Amino acid sequence: MPIDPTAPYDDDNIFAKILRGEIPSSKVYEDEWAIAFEDINPQAEIHTLVVPKGRYVSWDDFSAQAPDEEIAGFVRAVGKVARAKGLVEPGYRLLANVGENGGQEVPHLHVHLFGGQKLGRMIG
């Protein structure tokens, strides 16, 4: 089902259920702003998802609606996870998909952290 990044938030999406503890995850980090867990279908040696606790459909929704404190807290959480995973050196990829053309599959903002290997070009 294509994701409309401008649609109202769906409280039944899988990440909302993970945040509520209804679905288990392999959590690696949590603070007041975000939760991070391992992707169940990893696309790299390290593939961790960082999800804000707020109800945001996409990066567009988040950047337009979230208060500054929440944006800062989420961005800092992403950085903390990357550092804890040892990804800063030699490097990693940070990816947020938005909408159908961007490949978004879950209607809750989430950031992918990829690393642990040479990742190559983004788009071939």
PDB file of C-alpha atoms in Angstrom:
ATOM      1  CA  MET A   1       0.000   0.000   0.000  1.00  0.00           C
ATOM      2  CA  PRO A   2       1.528   3.351  -0.970  1.00  0.00           C
ATOM      3  CA  ILE A   3       2.260   5.727   1.898  1.00  0.00           C
ATOM      4  CA  ASP A   4       0.829   9.240   1.696  1.00  0.00           C
ATOM      5  CA  PRO A   5       3.191  11.427   3.763  1.00  0.00           C
ATOM      6  CA  THR A   6       0.396  13.996   4.178  1.00  0.00           C
ATOM      7  CA  ALA A   7      -2.219  11.519   5.481  1.00  0.00           C
ATOM      8  CA  PRO A   8      -3.367  11.590   9.110  1.00  0.00           C
ATOM      9  CA  TYR A   9      -1.340   9.468  11.511  1.00  0.00           C
ATOM     10  CA  ASP A  10      -2.424   5.812  11.741  1.00  0.00           C
ATOM     11  CA  ASP A  11      -2.206   4.529  15.336  1.00  0.00           C
ATOM     12  CA  ASP A  12      -2.314   0.936  14.060  1.00  0.00           C
ATOM     13  CA  ASN A  13       1.010   1.064  12.170  1.00  0.00           C
ATOM     14  CA  ILE A  14       3.677  -1.420  13.242  1.00  0.00           C
ATOM     15  CA  PHE A  15       5.985   1.180  14.807  1.00  0.00           C
ATOM     16  CA  ALA A  16       3.136   2.610  16.908  1.00  0.00           C
ATOM     17  CA  LYS A  17       2.508  -0.936  18.149  1.00  0.00           C
ATOM     18  CA  ILE A  18       6.226  -1.395  18.951  1.00  0.00           C
ATOM     19  CA  LEU A  19       6.230   1.919  20.836  1.00  0.00           C
ATOM     20  CA  ARG A  20       3.221   0.743  22.874  1.00  0.00           C
ATOM     21  CA  GLY A  21       4.925  -2.594  23.620  1.00  0.00           C
ATOM     22  CA  GLU A  22       2.328  -4.609  21.690  1.00  0.00           C
ATOM     23  CA  ILE A  23       4.940  -6.037  19.311  1.00  0.00           C
ATOM     24  CA  PRO A  24       8.415  -7.063  20.505  1.00  0.00           C
ATOM     25  CA  SER A  25      11.573  -5.549  19.034  1.00  0.00           C
ATOM     26  CA  SER A  26      15.303  -5.967  19.529  1.00  0.00           C
ATOM     27  CA  LYS A  27      15.664  -2.593  21.235  1.00  0.00           C
ATOM     28  CA  VAL A  28      19.155  -1.086  21.383  1.00  0.00           C
ATOM     29  CA  TYR A  29      18.323   2.409  22.657  1.00  0.00           C
ATOM     30  CA  GLU A  30      15.502   4.384  24.216  1.00  0.00           C
ATOM     31  CA  ASP A  31      15.093   7.859  25.683  1.00  0.00           C
ATOM     32  CA  GLU A  32      12.209  10.306  26.056  1.00  0.00           C
ATOM     33  CA  TRP A  33      12.296  11.185  22.333  1.00  0.00           C
ATOM     34  CA  ALA A  34      13.079   7.971  20.458  1.00  0.00           C
ATOM     35  CA  ILE A  35      13.471   4.241  20.411  1.00  0.00           C
ATOM     36  CA  ALA A  36      15.988   2.331  18.291  1.00  0.00           C
ATOM     37  CA  PHE A  37      15.859  -1.319  17.340  1.00  0.00           C
ATOM     38  CA  GLU A  38      17.360  -3.694  14.809  1.00  0.00           C
ATOM     39  CA  ASP A  39      15.599  -4.019  11.452  1.00  0.00           C
ATOM     40  CA  ILE A  40      13.951  -7.440  11.055  1.00  0.00           C
ATOM     41  CA  ASN A  41      15.092  -7.579   7.411  1.00  0.00           C
ATOM     42  CA  PRO A  42      18.590  -6.048   7.507  1.00  0.00           C
ATOM     43  CA  GLN A  43      19.989  -4.614   4.292  1.00  0.00           C
ATOM     44  CA  ALA A  44      23.533  -4.188   5.672  1.00  0.00           C
ATOM     45  CA  GLU A  45      25.725  -5.742   8.352  1.00  0.00           C
ATOM     46  CA  ILE A  46      24.350  -3.110  10.735  1.00  0.00           C
ATOM     47  CA  HIS A  47      20.799  -1.911  10.034  1.00  0.00           C
ATOM     48  CA  THR A  48      19.152  -0.127  12.932  1.00  0.00           C
ATOM     49  CA  LEU A  49      15.909   1.846  12.886  1.00  0.00           C
ATOM     50  CA  VAL A  50      15.480   4.983  14.988  1.00  0.00           C
ATOM     51  CA  VAL A  51      11.846   5.977  15.540  1.00  0.00           C
ATOM     52  CA  PRO A  52      10.566   9.111  17.258  1.00  0.00           C
ATOM     53  CA  LYS A  53       8.012   8.545  19.997  1.00  0.00           C
ATOM     54  CA  GLY A  54       5.770  11.280  18.583  1.00  0.00           C
ATOM     55  CA  ARG A  55       2.967  10.606  16.107  1.00  0.00           C
ATOM     56  CA  TYR A  56       4.559  11.664  12.797  1.00  0.00           C
ATOM     57  CA  VAL A  57       3.860  10.066   9.413  1.00  0.00           C
ATOM     58  CA  SER A  58       7.064  11.189   7.682  1.00  0.00           C
ATOM     59  CA  TRP A  59      10.099  13.454   7.824  1.00  0.00           C
ATOM     60  CA  ASP A  60       7.977  16.138   6.165  1.00  0.00           C
ATOM     61  CA  ASP A  61       5.283  15.858   8.841  1.00  0.00           C
ATOM     62  CA  PHE A  62       7.902  15.849  11.619  1.00  0.00           C
ATOM     63  CA  SER A  63       9.852  18.835  10.302  1.00  0.00           C
ATOM     64  CA  ALA A  64       6.661  20.872   9.852  1.00  0.00           C
ATOM     65  CA  GLN A  65       4.796  19.911  13.061  1.00  0.00           C
ATOM     66  CA  ALA A  66       7.196  18.833  15.812  1.00  0.00           C
ATOM     67  CA  PRO A  67       8.325  21.349  18.422  1.00  0.00           C
ATOM     68  CA  ASP A  68      11.997  22.343  18.291  1.00  0.00           C
ATOM     69  CA  GLU A  69      12.790  20.418  21.491  1.00  0.00           C
ATOM     70  CA  GLU A  70      11.385  17.204  20.009  1.00  0.00           C
ATOM     71  CA  ILE A  71      13.301  17.656  16.746  1.00  0.00           C
ATOM     72  CA  ALA A  72      16.538  18.259  18.642  1.00  0.00           C
ATOM     73  CA  GLY A  73      15.901  15.283  20.925  1.00  0.00           C
ATOM     74  CA  PHE A  74      15.250  12.942  18.002  1.00  0.00           C
ATOM     75  CA  VAL A  75      18.262  14.109  15.986  1.00  0.00           C
ATOM     76  CA  ARG A  76      20.469  13.712  19.060  1.00  0.00           C
ATOM     77  CA  ALA A  77      19.062  10.208  19.630  1.00  0.00           C
ATOM     78  CA  VAL A  78      20.031   9.249  16.059  1.00  0.00           C
ATOM     79  CA  GLY A  79      23.575  10.495  16.740  1.00  0.00           C
ATOM     80  CA  LYS A  80      23.784   8.615  20.041  1.00  0.00           C
ATOM     81  CA  VAL A  81      22.752   5.361  18.374  1.00  0.00           C
ATOM     82  CA  ALA A  82      25.280   5.829  15.557  1.00  0.00           C
ATOM     83  CA  ARG A  83      28.075   6.498  18.069  1.00  0.00           C
ATOM     84  CA  ALA A  84      27.046   3.581  20.315  1.00  0.00           C
ATOM     85  CA  LYS A  85      27.101   1.269  17.290  1.00  0.00           C
ATOM     86  CA  GLY A  86      30.628   2.456  16.383  1.00  0.00           C
ATOM     87  CA  LEU A  87      29.465   3.769  13.025  1.00  0.00           C
ATOM     88  CA  VAL A  88      31.001   7.248  12.989  1.00  0.00           C
ATOM     89  CA  GLU A  89      34.375   5.921  11.841  1.00  0.00           C
ATOM     90  CA  PRO A  90      34.634   4.480   9.177  1.00  0.00           C
ATOM     91  CA  GLY A  91      31.200   5.877   8.266  1.00  0.00           C
ATOM     92  CA  TYR A  92      27.543   5.049   7.810  1.00  0.00           C
ATOM     93  CA  ARG A  93      24.450   5.918   5.840  1.00  0.00           C
ATOM     94  CA  LEU A  94      21.431   7.672   7.307  1.00  0.00           C
ATOM     95  CA  LEU A  95      18.183   7.281   5.347  1.00  0.00           C
ATOM     96  CA  ALA A  96      14.604   8.454   5.822  1.00  0.00           C
ATOM     97  CA  ASN A  97      12.140   7.447   3.103  1.00  0.00           C
ATOM     98  CA  VAL A  98       9.195   9.775   2.427  1.00  0.00           C
ATOM     99  CA  GLY A  99       6.126   8.716   0.461  1.00  0.00           C
ATOM    100  CA  GLU A 100       5.638   6.236  -2.335  1.00  0.00           C
ATOM    101  CA  ASN A 101       8.406   7.517  -4.630  1.00  0.00           C
ATOM    102  CA  GLY A 102      10.801   7.591  -1.683  1.00  0.00           C
ATOM    103  CA  GLY A 103      10.066   3.951  -0.823  1.00  0.00           C
ATOM    104  CA  GLN A 104       8.362   4.569   2.538  1.00  0.00           C
ATOM    105  CA  GLU A 105       6.712   1.361   3.776  1.00  0.00           C
ATOM    106  CA  VAL A 106       5.551   2.284   7.299  1.00  0.00           C
ATOM    107  CA  PRO A 107       3.515   5.444   7.940  1.00  0.00           C
ATOM    108  CA  HIS A 108       5.562   6.478  10.985  1.00  0.00           C
ATOM    109  CA  LEU A 109       8.747   8.511  10.609  1.00  0.00           C
ATOM    110  CA  HIS A 110      11.807   6.353  11.020  1.00  0.00           C
ATOM    111  CA  VAL A 111      15.464   6.690  10.148  1.00  0.00           C
ATOM    112  CA  HIS A 112      17.578   3.797   8.913  1.00  0.00           C
ATOM    113  CA  LEU A 113      21.197   3.599  10.068  1.00  0.00           C
ATOM    114  CA  PHE A 114      23.262   1.386   7.765  1.00  0.00           C
ATOM    115  CA  GLY A 115      26.883   0.472   8.422  1.00  0.00           C
ATOM    116  CA  GLY A 116      29.442  -2.139   9.279  1.00  0.00           C
ATOM    117  CA  GLN A 117      30.487  -2.493   5.650  1.00  0.00           C
ATOM    118  CA  LYS A 118      31.283  -0.444   2.564  1.00  0.00           C
ATOM    119  CA  LEU A 119      27.879   0.644   1.290  1.00  0.00           C
ATOM    120  CA  GLY A 120      28.639   1.836  -2.245  1.00  0.00           C
ATOM    121  CA  ARG A 121      26.588   4.277  -4.283  1.00  0.00           C
ATOM    122  CA  MET A 122      23.152   5.370  -3.112  1.00  0.00           C
ATOM    123  CA  ILE A 123      21.450   5.279  -6.487  1.00  0.00           C
ATOM    124  CA  GLY A 124      22.925   3.280  -9.345  1.00  0.00           C
TER     125      GLY A 124
END
